[in-house]
């Protein structure tokens, strides 16, 4: 799934012919940013790592109520551990946010917590509910993720590399979670 998103992002960059370096994606025209600024802010707040964690707790609770206690614990702990890894990397690397940020937020840039949490939750949902072949859900997930990625870049909260690293890190953490699930 992240490959699909990366292809869309790079295709977009090639089509607008504005990518001279990795950060030029944050220098999109003011018209695009201003036009969709409210949308990007809504996406930012609705899909914050805290809200994604709340969604994860909700899904885990439903799994628990339905008698899938082991799956519920695995589901929740997988996202928690992924977020802990993301936070640890932010603290260790201390990459500053882009200087021309629209929504001045404190903290570090690398990796994107929004993208990391959202992508991990999507992986967990696809795996847990066997949605690999459900085209409708995959399209919904891809559109949501594309919106989250766009909000991070257009609001200039992250460099493109932060987003790409979050997608890769999410995949690695998910593969580790799958490995743990299989030995449980």
mmCIF file of C-alpha atoms in Angstrom:
data_model
loop_
_atom_site.group_PDB
_atom_site.id
_atom_site.type_symbol
_atom_site.label_atom_id
_atom_site.label_comp_id
_atom_site.label_asym_id
_atom_site.label_seq_id
_atom_site.Cartn_x
_atom_site.Cartn_y
_atom_site.Cartn_z
ATOM 1 C CA UNK A 1 0.000 0.000 0.000
ATOM 2 C CA UNK A 2 2.778 2.449 0.835
ATOM 3 C CA UNK A 3 4.292 1.747 -2.579
ATOM 4 C CA UNK A 4 1.038 2.918 -4.164
ATOM 5 C CA UNK A 5 1.118 6.129 -2.102
ATOM 6 C CA UNK A 6 4.779 6.752 -2.934
ATOM 7 C CA UNK A 7 4.079 6.274 -6.632
ATOM 8 C CA UNK A 8 1.231 8.804 -6.421
ATOM 9 C CA UNK A 9 3.398 11.330 -4.581
ATOM 10 C CA UNK A 10 6.305 11.038 -7.010
ATOM 11 C CA UNK A 11 3.988 11.062 -10.031
ATOM 12 C CA UNK A 12 2.478 14.273 -8.712
ATOM 13 C CA UNK A 13 5.929 15.795 -8.281
ATOM 14 C CA UNK A 14 6.971 14.833 -11.791
ATOM 15 C CA UNK A 15 3.737 16.171 -13.271
ATOM 16 C CA UNK A 16 4.117 19.583 -11.639
ATOM 17 C CA UNK A 17 7.820 19.580 -12.548
ATOM 18 C CA UNK A 18 8.817 21.406 -9.368
ATOM 19 C CA UNK A 19 11.039 18.916 -7.619
ATOM 20 C CA UNK A 20 14.576 20.244 -7.595
ATOM 21 C CA UNK A 21 15.326 18.702 -4.218
ATOM 22 C CA UNK A 22 13.391 16.732 -1.603
ATOM 23 C CA UNK A 23 12.067 19.819 0.177
ATOM 24 C CA UNK A 24 10.711 21.548 -2.920
ATOM 25 C CA UNK A 25 7.462 19.683 -2.420
ATOM 26 C CA UNK A 26 6.880 21.988 0.566
ATOM 27 C CA UNK A 27 7.179 25.029 -1.715
ATOM 28 C CA UNK A 28 3.941 24.392 -3.596
ATOM 29 C CA UNK A 29 2.020 27.395 -4.768
ATOM 30 C CA UNK A 30 0.338 29.443 -2.070
ATOM 31 C CA UNK A 31 -2.946 29.081 -3.921
ATOM 32 C CA UNK A 32 -3.056 25.307 -3.389
ATOM 33 C CA UNK A 33 -2.067 25.577 0.248
ATOM 34 C CA UNK A 34 -4.486 28.412 1.022
ATOM 35 C CA UNK A 35 -7.306 26.793 -0.959
ATOM 36 C CA UNK A 36 -7.112 23.560 0.997
ATOM 37 C CA UNK A 37 -5.675 24.877 4.264
ATOM 38 C CA UNK A 38 -8.869 24.188 6.203
ATOM 39 C CA UNK A 39 -9.076 20.670 4.764
ATOM 40 C CA UNK A 40 -5.436 19.953 5.690
ATOM 41 C CA UNK A 41 -6.026 21.240 9.231
ATOM 42 C CA UNK A 42 -9.154 19.115 9.653
ATOM 43 C CA UNK A 43 -7.269 16.033 8.457
ATOM 44 C CA UNK A 44 -4.420 16.894 10.820
ATOM 45 C CA UNK A 45 -6.694 17.054 13.852
ATOM 46 C CA UNK A 46 -9.019 14.163 12.961
ATOM 47 C CA UNK A 47 -6.141 11.805 12.194
ATOM 48 C CA UNK A 48 -3.734 12.848 14.928
ATOM 49 C CA UNK A 49 -1.719 10.049 16.564
ATOM 50 C CA UNK A 50 -3.842 10.419 19.704
ATOM 51 C CA UNK A 51 -7.079 9.994 17.749
ATOM 52 C CA UNK A 52 -5.618 7.037 15.894
ATOM 53 C CA UNK A 53 -4.688 5.493 19.243
ATOM 54 C CA UNK A 54 -8.275 6.038 20.434
ATOM 55 C CA UNK A 55 -9.529 4.264 17.297
ATOM 56 C CA UNK A 56 -7.102 1.433 18.030
ATOM 57 C CA UNK A 57 -8.392 1.187 21.604
ATOM 58 C CA UNK A 58 -11.944 1.090 20.263
ATOM 59 C CA UNK A 59 -11.153 -1.736 17.822
ATOM 60 C CA UNK A 60 -9.242 -3.616 20.537
ATOM 61 C CA UNK A 61 -12.202 -3.255 22.881
ATOM 62 C CA UNK A 62 -14.566 -4.666 20.246
ATOM 63 C CA UNK A 63 -12.181 -7.577 19.662
ATOM 64 C CA UNK A 64 -11.957 -8.156 23.422
ATOM 65 C CA UNK A 65 -15.745 -8.104 23.848
ATOM 66 C CA UNK A 66 -16.074 -10.626 21.021
ATOM 67 C CA UNK A 67 -13.739 -12.990 22.861
ATOM 68 C CA UNK A 68 -10.585 -12.346 20.824
ATOM 69 C CA UNK A 69 -8.508 -11.265 23.821
ATOM 70 C CA UNK A 70 -5.164 -12.328 22.374
ATOM 71 C CA UNK A 71 -5.859 -10.532 19.096
ATOM 72 C CA UNK A 72 -7.134 -7.446 20.962
ATOM 73 C CA UNK A 73 -3.939 -7.207 23.038
ATOM 74 C CA UNK A 74 -1.717 -7.798 20.005
ATOM 75 C CA UNK A 75 -3.619 -5.165 17.992
ATOM 76 C CA UNK A 76 -3.247 -2.501 20.680
ATOM 77 C CA UNK A 77 0.345 -3.314 21.629
ATOM 78 C CA UNK A 78 1.438 -3.295 17.979
ATOM 79 C CA UNK A 79 0.359 0.316 17.545
ATOM 80 C CA UNK A 80 1.715 1.358 20.946
ATOM 81 C CA UNK A 81 5.148 -0.132 20.204
ATOM 82 C CA UNK A 82 5.225 1.460 16.753
ATOM 83 C CA UNK A 83 4.422 4.857 18.257
ATOM 84 C CA UNK A 84 7.098 4.374 20.922
ATOM 85 C CA UNK A 85 9.657 3.616 18.203
ATOM 86 C CA UNK A 86 8.556 6.757 16.315
ATOM 87 C CA UNK A 87 8.837 8.936 19.420
ATOM 88 C CA UNK A 88 12.248 7.465 20.264
ATOM 89 C CA UNK A 89 13.483 8.237 16.751
ATOM 90 C CA UNK A 90 12.195 11.812 16.988
ATOM 91 C CA UNK A 91 14.082 12.300 20.255
ATOM 92 C CA UNK A 92 17.248 10.604 18.985
ATOM 93 C CA UNK A 93 17.431 12.288 15.564
ATOM 94 C CA UNK A 94 16.049 15.733 16.514
ATOM 95 C CA UNK A 95 15.251 16.743 12.925
ATOM 96 C CA UNK A 96 13.791 20.246 12.928
ATOM 97 C CA UNK A 97 10.476 20.930 11.218
ATOM 98 C CA UNK A 98 10.500 22.930 7.970
ATOM 99 C CA UNK A 99 11.159 26.604 8.676
ATOM 100 C CA UNK A 100 8.236 27.813 6.569
ATOM 101 C CA UNK A 101 5.611 25.820 8.491
ATOM 102 C CA UNK A 102 2.033 27.087 8.272
ATOM 103 C CA UNK A 103 0.860 25.650 11.593
ATOM 104 C CA UNK A 104 3.744 26.321 13.923
ATOM 105 C CA UNK A 105 4.027 23.166 15.992
ATOM 106 C CA UNK A 106 6.706 22.323 18.472
ATOM 107 C CA UNK A 107 8.627 19.123 18.414
ATOM 108 C CA UNK A 108 10.687 17.304 15.865
ATOM 109 C CA UNK A 109 9.943 16.344 12.321
ATOM 110 C CA UNK A 110 11.440 12.898 11.679
ATOM 111 C CA UNK A 111 9.478 10.618 11.399
ATOM 112 C CA UNK A 112 5.925 11.850 10.906
ATOM 113 C CA UNK A 113 3.838 10.558 13.800
ATOM 114 C CA UNK A 114 0.601 11.141 11.868
ATOM 115 C CA UNK A 115 1.709 9.027 8.915
ATOM 116 C CA UNK A 116 3.378 6.383 11.099
ATOM 117 C CA UNK A 117 0.309 5.863 13.287
ATOM 118 C CA UNK A 118 -2.183 5.981 10.420
ATOM 119 C CA UNK A 119 -0.243 3.557 8.218
ATOM 120 C CA UNK A 120 0.262 1.121 11.091
ATOM 121 C CA UNK A 121 -3.423 1.221 11.996
ATOM 122 C CA UNK A 122 -4.325 0.571 8.361
ATOM 123 C CA UNK A 123 -1.966 -2.429 8.241
ATOM 124 C CA UNK A 124 -3.451 -3.770 11.469
ATOM 125 C CA UNK A 125 -7.018 -3.352 10.235
ATOM 126 C CA UNK A 126 -6.266 -5.037 6.906
ATOM 127 C CA UNK A 127 -4.568 -7.963 8.639
ATOM 128 C CA UNK A 128 -7.046 -8.352 11.503
ATOM 129 C CA UNK A 129 -10.182 -8.202 9.382
ATOM 130 C CA UNK A 130 -8.713 -9.930 6.308
ATOM 131 C CA UNK A 131 -9.269 -6.962 3.990
ATOM 132 C CA UNK A 132 -6.382 -7.636 1.576
ATOM 133 C CA UNK A 133 -8.747 -8.313 -1.332
ATOM 134 C CA UNK A 134 -11.489 -5.847 -0.444
ATOM 135 C CA UNK A 135 -11.041 -3.161 -3.085
ATOM 136 C CA UNK A 136 -13.476 -0.728 -1.456
ATOM 137 C CA UNK A 137 -11.649 -0.715 1.897
ATOM 138 C CA UNK A 138 -8.252 -0.531 0.208
ATOM 139 C CA UNK A 139 -9.386 2.515 -1.793
ATOM 140 C CA UNK A 140 -10.761 4.167 1.348
ATOM 141 C CA UNK A 141 -7.519 3.496 3.237
ATOM 142 C CA UNK A 142 -5.392 4.803 0.355
ATOM 143 C CA UNK A 143 -7.435 7.994 0.075
ATOM 144 C CA UNK A 144 -7.246 8.602 3.823
ATOM 145 C CA UNK A 145 -3.507 8.013 3.838
ATOM 146 C CA UNK A 146 -2.995 10.249 0.823
ATOM 147 C CA UNK A 147 -4.963 12.970 2.631
ATOM 148 C CA UNK A 148 -2.838 12.578 5.756
ATOM 149 C CA UNK A 149 0.393 12.685 3.758
ATOM 150 C CA UNK A 150 -0.819 15.747 1.842
ATOM 151 C CA UNK A 151 -1.741 17.544 5.055
ATOM 152 C CA UNK A 152 1.717 16.942 6.511
ATOM 153 C CA UNK A 153 3.481 18.231 3.405
ATOM 154 C CA UNK A 154 1.200 21.112 2.393
ATOM 155 C CA UNK A 155 1.031 22.477 5.949
ATOM 156 C CA UNK A 156 4.827 22.190 5.881
ATOM 157 C CA UNK A 157 4.945 20.183 9.086
ATOM 158 C CA UNK A 158 7.284 17.599 7.569
ATOM 159 C CA UNK A 159 9.852 17.156 4.875
ATOM 160 C CA UNK A 160 9.041 14.594 2.188
ATOM 161 C CA UNK A 161 11.737 12.322 3.601
ATOM 162 C CA UNK A 162 9.944 12.302 6.992
ATOM 163 C CA UNK A 163 6.809 10.967 5.337
ATOM 164 C CA UNK A 164 8.631 8.354 3.267
ATOM 165 C CA UNK A 165 10.571 7.177 6.317
ATOM 166 C CA UNK A 166 7.315 6.882 8.270
ATOM 167 C CA UNK A 167 5.835 4.647 5.581
ATOM 168 C CA UNK A 168 8.903 2.411 5.599
ATOM 169 C CA UNK A 169 9.131 2.357 9.407
ATOM 170 C CA UNK A 170 5.448 1.456 9.637
ATOM 171 C CA UNK A 171 5.992 -1.495 7.307
ATOM 172 C CA UNK A 172 8.985 -2.706 9.324
ATOM 173 C CA UNK A 173 7.106 -2.429 12.624
ATOM 174 C CA UNK A 174 4.111 -4.214 11.128
ATOM 175 C CA UNK A 175 6.280 -7.078 9.867
ATOM 176 C CA UNK A 176 7.751 -7.425 13.358
ATOM 177 C CA UNK A 177 4.221 -7.411 14.804
ATOM 178 C CA UNK A 178 3.197 -10.169 12.373
ATOM 179 C CA UNK A 179 6.238 -12.190 13.414
ATOM 180 C CA UNK A 180 5.251 -11.788 17.082
ATOM 181 C CA UNK A 181 1.636 -12.735 16.277
ATOM 182 C CA UNK A 182 2.736 -15.957 14.617
ATOM 183 C CA UNK A 183 4.822 -17.071 17.583
ATOM 184 C CA UNK A 184 2.075 -16.277 20.127
#
